[in-house]
Amino acid sequence: MQTITLIYGDGIGKEVIASAKAVVEASGAQVDWEVQEAGAEAAEKYGKPIDDAVLESISRNGVALKGPTATPVGKGFRSVNVEIRKRLDLYVNLRPLRSFEGVKSLYQNIDLTIVRENTEGLYIGIEKQVDEGRAEATKVITKKASDRIVKYAFDYARDMGKKKVTAIHKANIMKLTDGLFLNCAKEIAQGYPDIAFNDKIIDAACMDLALNPYAYDVLVAPNLYGDIISDLGSALVGGLGVAPGANLGDGVAVFEAVHGSAPDIAGKDLANPTSAILSSAMMLKHLGMKEEGQRIEDAIAACFASGQMTGELGGTLGCKAFTEAIIKNMK
Ligand code: NAI
């Protein structure tokens, strides 16, 4: 029996994680749950958004399923996600993007994966107010982090039968930081002659992804660019509601929906739980429960193909009814 740390988080987290939990249980997966609290509600209750006991639980179990956690903008505590990623050294943010038949989206038959560096770049949290009219942020790129993320992208490509890895950067302007990332990528690529490699400047890549996403297979990027193309990529397949995500380190992994806590629809049974459920399917596959994970993905695909979906995708079902439909479609 595999124990999984379960964090509901804030806002719609309670609804989409409850849905994912029910679907995982219905898939036949042999798991039990250790519930932990984190996020804005936890901050209000306990004075901090995440306690060391939560991180300890994730480390001990080696795996967590997490709902979105709210972060105040421009003030207050730092993001729980950044904290978890940094403290557990979850250096990979993995976002596979695929289209589903029946889901209205910009493109059909998309199958691409974004591998985002998760621990450094512009997200290290070093900012200073120099004076009233000037603020500065520090960007850090290291060879160690660049090598390991690019290596992960190539290993993933090899394991999943992918054909090409594209490194995303802005080395024409940030010659030292992004230059280092790009040089690392080029060097690592030489060790994978069976997989094609190219690189693309972030702005050009954004336009290209919107116009011709089929030109891409696996994309690997430093933190900020990875963040941007992940959301852009989600838009290609029907939005944040249908894109799963994982944060991976050595021996520890946190699976989470890629959308936020959606306070505008929280508690109204309007949330689409697909992102959380697909993340939990990825989690089961990661834990070696491949059949159960696949069963979940197939049940979601069957729902979409027969027009069963939540309101924001054009359907008529609420979160609960959609969850029941997925469970009914499970074979
Ligand atoms: P958001 O993703 O929560 O919402 C953006 C829009 O998409 C809203 O209109 C919302 O109703 C809709 N939406 C999001 N998820 C949906 C779903 N599953 N089904 C149907 N509609 C959905 O982004 P926003 O508003 O920028 O952030 C809200 C809070 O979430 C913030 O405090 C932010 O820091 C946090 N956040 C947390 C993340 C995490 O924990 N991984 C990721 C992104 C944001």
Tab-separated table of N, CA, C and O in Angstrom, residues 148-220:
chain	number	residue	atom	x	y	z
A	148	ARG	N	21.313	19.239	-15.200
A	148	ARG	CA	20.399	18.186	-14.742
A	148	ARG	C	19.009	18.328	-15.364
A	148	ARG	O	18.358	17.328	-15.648
A	149	ILE	N	18.562	19.558	-15.626
A	149	ILE	CA	17.228	19.694	-16.232
A	149	ILE	C	17.259	19.256	-17.707
A	149	ILE	O	16.334	18.606	-18.194
A	150	VAL	N	18.333	19.611	-18.393
A	150	VAL	CA	18.421	19.217	-19.805
A	150	VAL	C	18.582	17.697	-19.907
A	150	VAL	O	17.956	17.038	-20.749
A	151	LYS	N	19.370	17.152	-19.005
A	151	LYS	CA	19.548	15.696	-18.985
A	151	LYS	C	18.187	15.023	-18.731
A	151	LYS	O	17.849	14.040	-19.388
A	152	TYR	N	17.420	15.585	-17.790
A	152	TYR	CA	16.093	15.013	-17.515
A	152	TYR	C	15.243	15.040	-18.797
A	152	TYR	O	14.564	14.062	-19.127
A	153	ALA	N	15.284	16.173	-19.503
A	153	ALA	CA	14.460	16.311	-20.719
A	153	ALA	C	14.835	15.253	-21.755
A	153	ALA	O	13.966	14.637	-22.381
A	154	PHE	N	16.141	15.017	-21.934
A	154	PHE	CA	16.571	14.005	-22.909
A	154	PHE	C	16.215	12.591	-22.443
A	154	PHE	O	15.775	11.772	-23.245
A	155	ASP	N	16.398	12.314	-21.153
A	155	ASP	CA	16.046	10.978	-20.641
A	155	ASP	C	14.549	10.727	-20.807
A	155	ASP	O	14.121	9.643	-21.183
A	156	TYR	N	13.748	11.781	-20.512
A	156	TYR	CA	12.297	11.679	-20.656
A	156	TYR	C	11.961	11.398	-22.124
A	156	TYR	O	11.164	10.515	-22.439
A	157	ALA	N	12.619	12.165	-23.033
A	157	ALA	CA	12.369	11.992	-24.471
A	157	ALA	C	12.663	10.549	-24.872
A	157	ALA	O	11.869	9.912	-25.576
A	158	ARG	N	13.783	10.034	-24.398
A	158	ARG	CA	14.177	8.667	-24.755
A	158	ARG	C	13.149	7.662	-24.218
A	158	ARG	O	12.670	6.800	-24.948
A	159	ASP	N	12.802	7.814	-22.929
A	159	ASP	CA	11.850	6.878	-22.290
A	159	ASP	C	10.493	6.890	-22.981
A	159	ASP	O	9.815	5.872	-23.056
A	160	MET	N	10.067	8.070	-23.414
A	160	MET	CA	8.707	8.207	-23.947
A	160	MET	C	8.664	8.094	-25.474
A	160	MET	O	7.624	8.353	-26.095
A	161	GLY	N	9.798	7.771	-26.078
A	161	GLY	CA	9.835	7.624	-27.533
A	161	GLY	C	9.662	8.941	-28.272
A	161	GLY	O	9.137	8.964	-29.381
A	162	LYS	N	10.088	10.031	-27.646
A	162	LYS	CA	9.979	11.338	-28.314
A	162	LYS	C	11.178	11.535	-29.242
A	162	LYS	O	12.234	10.938	-29.033
A	163	LYS	N	10.983	12.428	-30.230
A	163	LYS	CA	11.998	12.540	-31.286
A	163	LYS	C	12.934	13.737	-31.127
A	163	LYS	O	14.034	13.749	-31.638
A	164	LYS	N	12.444	14.788	-30.433
A	164	LYS	CA	13.227	16.031	-30.477
A	164	LYS	C	13.138	16.801	-29.160
A	164	LYS	O	12.081	16.816	-28.521
A	165	VAL	N	14.247	17.438	-28.774
A	165	VAL	CA	14.250	18.336	-27.616
A	165	VAL	C	14.637	19.732	-28.110
A	165	VAL	O	15.587	19.889	-28.876
A	166	THR	N	13.869	20.733	-27.669
A	166	THR	CA	14.178	22.126	-28.036
A	166	THR	C	14.484	22.916	-26.766
A	166	THR	O	13.677	22.922	-25.831
A	167	ALA	N	15.637	23.567	-26.732
A	167	ALA	CA	15.994	24.401	-25.569
A	167	ALA	C	15.523	25.835	-25.822
A	167	ALA	O	15.750	26.394	-26.899
A	168	ILE	N	14.849	26.407	-24.825
A	168	ILE	CA	14.292	27.766	-24.955
A	168	ILE	C	15.139	28.727	-24.109
A	168	ILE	O	15.437	28.440	-22.955
A	169	HIS	N	15.471	29.884	-24.689
A	169	HIS	CA	16.383	30.799	-23.988
A	169	HIS	C	16.268	32.212	-24.543
A	169	HIS	O	15.483	32.472	-25.471
A	170	LYS	N	17.065	33.115	-24.008
A	170	LYS	CA	17.185	34.467	-24.580
A	170	LYS	C	18.675	34.843	-24.527
A	170	LYS	O	19.064	35.892	-23.996
A	171	ALA	N	19.493	33.920	-25.050
A	171	ALA	CA	20.945	34.076	-24.907
A	171	ALA	C	21.498	35.208	-25.770
A	171	ALA	O	22.637	35.637	-25.570
A	172	ASN	N	20.689	35.705	-26.716
A	172	ASN	CA	21.161	36.854	-27.506
A	172	ASN	C	21.229	38.113	-26.645
A	172	ASN	O	22.042	38.998	-26.868
A	173	ILE	N	20.374	38.201	-25.628
A	173	ILE	CA	20.368	39.374	-24.753
A	173	ILE	C	21.077	39.057	-23.436
A	173	ILE	O	21.973	39.784	-23.012
A	174	MET	N	20.674	37.954	-22.797
A	174	MET	CA	21.322	37.567	-21.531
A	174	MET	C	22.418	36.559	-21.832
A	174	MET	O	22.257	35.355	-21.676
A	175	LYS	N	23.542	37.136	-22.275
A	175	LYS	CA	24.602	36.303	-22.842
A	175	LYS	C	25.257	35.409	-21.797
A	175	LYS	O	25.687	34.302	-22.103
A	176	LEU	N	25.346	35.885	-20.570
A	176	LEU	CA	26.028	35.078	-19.554
A	176	LEU	C	25.094	34.039	-18.954
A	176	LEU	O	25.397	32.843	-18.957
A	177	THR	N	23.936	34.496	-18.428
A	177	THR	CA	23.032	33.548	-17.758
A	177	THR	C	22.390	32.580	-18.761
A	177	THR	O	22.606	31.370	-18.697
A	178	ASP	N	21.659	33.100	-19.717
A	178	ASP	CA	21.015	32.221	-20.693
A	178	ASP	C	22.060	31.570	-21.609
A	178	ASP	O	21.855	30.465	-22.118
A	179	GLY	N	23.170	32.285	-21.801
A	179	GLY	CA	24.279	31.718	-22.584
A	179	GLY	C	24.781	30.441	-21.925
A	179	GLY	O	25.035	29.431	-22.597
A	180	LEU	N	24.900	30.467	-20.596
A	180	LEU	CA	25.353	29.280	-19.871
A	180	LEU	C	24.346	28.136	-20.037
A	180	LEU	O	24.715	26.985	-20.314
A	181	PHE	N	23.055	28.465	-19.883
A	181	PHE	CA	22.012	27.441	-20.039
A	181	PHE	C	22.099	26.795	-21.427
A	181	PHE	O	22.069	25.570	-21.565
A	182	LEU	N	22.233	27.646	-22.443
A	182	LEU	CA	22.263	27.135	-23.817
A	182	LEU	C	23.505	26.274	-24.055
A	182	LEU	O	23.415	25.210	-24.677
A	183	ASN	N	24.658	26.719	-23.547
A	183	ASN	CA	25.876	25.918	-23.737
A	183	ASN	C	25.755	24.560	-23.059
A	183	ASN	O	26.171	23.540	-23.601
A	184	CYS	N	25.156	24.556	-21.856
A	184	CYS	CA	24.943	23.275	-21.158
A	184	CYS	C	24.056	22.377	-22.005
A	184	CYS	O	24.320	21.181	-22.167
A	185	ALA	N	22.975	22.961	-22.548
A	185	ALA	CA	22.033	22.170	-23.349
A	185	ALA	C	22.740	21.565	-24.566
A	185	ALA	O	22.564	20.382	-24.874
A	186	LYS	N	23.554	22.376	-25.229
A	186	LYS	CA	24.251	21.884	-26.427
A	186	LYS	C	25.193	20.738	-26.075
A	186	LYS	O	25.306	19.762	-26.814
A	187	GLU	N	25.852	20.886	-24.928
A	187	GLU	CA	26.816	19.854	-24.518
A	187	GLU	C	26.106	18.544	-24.163
A	187	GLU	O	26.502	17.470	-24.610
A	188	ILE	N	25.028	18.669	-23.374
A	188	ILE	CA	24.294	17.453	-22.966
A	188	ILE	C	23.712	16.764	-24.203
A	188	ILE	O	23.719	15.538	-24.304
A	189	ALA	N	23.228	17.575	-25.156
A	189	ALA	CA	22.587	17.016	-26.359
A	189	ALA	C	23.528	16.059	-27.099
A	189	ALA	O	23.073	15.090	-27.721
A	190	GLN	N	24.832	16.330	-27.020
A	190	GLN	CA	25.799	15.477	-27.738
A	190	GLN	C	25.784	14.033	-27.230
A	190	GLN	O	26.153	13.111	-27.946
A	191	GLY	N	25.344	13.862	-25.991
A	191	GLY	CA	25.279	12.517	-25.425
A	191	GLY	C	24.023	11.756	-25.865
A	191	GLY	O	23.833	10.605	-25.445
A	192	TYR	N	23.158	12.400	-26.649
A	192	TYR	CA	21.912	11.752	-27.081
A	192	TYR	C	21.769	11.850	-28.606
A	192	TYR	O	20.873	12.542	-29.113
A	193	PRO	N	22.659	11.168	-29.322
A	193	PRO	CA	22.631	11.298	-30.792
A	193	PRO	C	21.342	10.785	-31.422
A	193	PRO	O	21.016	11.144	-32.557
A	194	ASP	N	20.595	9.962	-30.684
A	194	ASP	CA	19.351	9.396	-31.225
A	194	ASP	C	18.190	10.388	-31.158
A	194	ASP	O	17.110	10.143	-31.688
A	195	ILE	N	18.381	11.529	-30.464
A	195	ILE	CA	17.289	12.498	-30.315
A	195	ILE	C	17.728	13.824	-30.932
A	195	ILE	O	18.804	14.342	-30.602
A	196	ALA	N	16.875	14.376	-31.788
A	196	ALA	CA	17.227	15.645	-32.439
A	196	ALA	C	17.234	16.768	-31.400
A	196	ALA	O	16.515	16.712	-30.406
A	197	PHE	N	18.041	17.777	-31.639
A	197	PHE	CA	18.115	18.910	-30.706
A	197	PHE	C	18.143	20.202	-31.507
A	197	PHE	O	18.809	20.301	-32.530
A	198	ASN	N	17.402	21.199	-31.040
A	198	ASN	CA	17.572	22.544	-31.555
A	198	ASN	C	17.286	23.538	-30.429
A	198	ASN	O	16.942	23.137	-29.309
A	199	ASP	N	17.488	24.811	-30.686
A	199	ASP	CA	17.185	25.802	-29.653
A	199	ASP	C	16.402	26.945	-30.281
A	199	ASP	O	16.434	27.139	-31.496
A	200	LYS	N	15.678	27.680	-29.418
A	200	LYS	CA	14.798	28.725	-29.938
A	200	LYS	C	14.756	29.861	-28.908
A	200	LYS	O	14.693	29.602	-27.696
A	201	ILE	N	14.760	31.073	-29.376
A	201	ILE	CA	14.642	32.228	-28.483
A	201	ILE	C	13.197	32.325	-27.993
A	201	ILE	O	12.264	32.096	-28.772
A	202	ILE	N	13.029	32.645	-26.713
A	202	ILE	CA	11.710	32.568	-26.075
A	202	ILE	C	10.604	33.303	-26.839
A	202	ILE	O	9.506	32.765	-27.031
A	203	ASP	N	10.865	34.505	-27.298
A	203	ASP	CA	9.786	35.260	-27.962
A	203	ASP	C	9.399	34.592	-29.284
A	203	ASP	O	8.210	34.422	-29.595
A	204	ALA	N	10.422	34.153	-30.021
A	204	ALA	CA	10.130	33.463	-31.291
A	204	ALA	C	9.393	32.152	-31.007
A	204	ALA	O	8.463	31.768	-31.736
A	205	ALA	N	9.791	31.480	-29.922
A	205	ALA	CA	9.159	30.200	-29.578
A	205	ALA	C	7.680	30.403	-29.256
A	205	ALA	O	6.837	29.578	-29.613
A	206	CYS	N	7.350	31.523	-28.591
A	206	CYS	CA	5.949	31.787	-28.249
A	206	CYS	C	5.113	31.937	-29.512
A	206	CYS	O	4.026	31.362	-29.628
A	207	MET	N	5.650	32.697	-30.470
A	207	MET	CA	4.893	32.891	-31.710
A	207	MET	C	4.740	31.561	-32.446
A	207	MET	O	3.657	31.183	-32.882
A	208	ASP	N	5.838	30.858	-32.514
A	208	ASP	CA	5.865	29.574	-33.198
A	208	ASP	C	4.901	28.562	-32.582
A	208	ASP	O	4.202	27.840	-33.296
A	209	LEU	N	4.885	28.524	-31.235
A	209	LEU	CA	4.005	27.576	-30.545
A	209	LEU	C	2.545	27.873	-30.865
A	209	LEU	O	1.740	26.964	-31.017
A	210	ALA	N	2.240	29.170	-30.969
A	210	ALA	CA	0.864	29.551	-31.267
A	210	ALA	C	0.504	29.236	-32.720
A	210	ALA	O	-0.634	28.883	-33.024
A	211	LEU	N	1.501	29.353	-33.629
A	211	LEU	CA	1.209	29.156	-35.055
A	211	LEU	C	1.410	27.724	-35.529
A	211	LEU	O	0.676	27.230	-36.371
A	212	ASN	N	2.437	27.071	-34.982
A	212	ASN	CA	2.766	25.730	-35.473
A	212	ASN	C	3.294	24.846	-34.340
A	212	ASN	O	4.474	24.488	-34.307
A	213	PRO	N	2.425	24.483	-33.402
A	213	PRO	CA	2.887	23.699	-32.247
A	213	PRO	C	3.402	22.315	-32.633
A	213	PRO	O	4.161	21.718	-31.873
A	214	TYR	N	3.019	21.835	-33.828
A	214	TYR	CA	3.452	20.486	-34.228
A	214	TYR	C	4.958	20.425	-34.483
A	214	TYR	O	5.514	19.343	-34.609
A	215	ALA	N	5.603	21.594	-34.555
A	215	ALA	CA	7.053	21.610	-34.779
A	215	ALA	C	7.809	21.227	-33.505
A	215	ALA	O	9.023	21.067	-33.531
A	216	TYR	N	7.071	21.102	-32.387
A	216	TYR	CA	7.737	20.832	-31.105
A	216	TYR	C	7.363	19.472	-30.548
A	216	TYR	O	6.288	18.943	-30.837
A	217	ASP	N	8.253	18.962	-29.712
A	217	ASP	CA	8.046	17.637	-29.128
A	217	ASP	C	8.278	17.749	-27.612
A	217	ASP	O	7.337	17.788	-26.832
A	218	VAL	N	9.549	17.896	-27.196
A	218	VAL	CA	9.861	18.178	-25.784
A	218	VAL	C	10.558	19.531	-25.751
A	218	VAL	O	11.485	19.770	-26.522
A	219	LEU	N	10.089	20.437	-24.883
A	219	LEU	CA	10.747	21.738	-24.747
A	219	LEU	C	11.368	21.811	-23.368
A	219	LEU	O	10.735	21.426	-22.376
A	220	VAL	N	12.603	22.293	-23.297
A	220	VAL	CA	13.242	22.439	-21.983
A	220	VAL	C	13.641	23.906	-21.811
A	220	VAL	O	14.157	24.525	-22.738
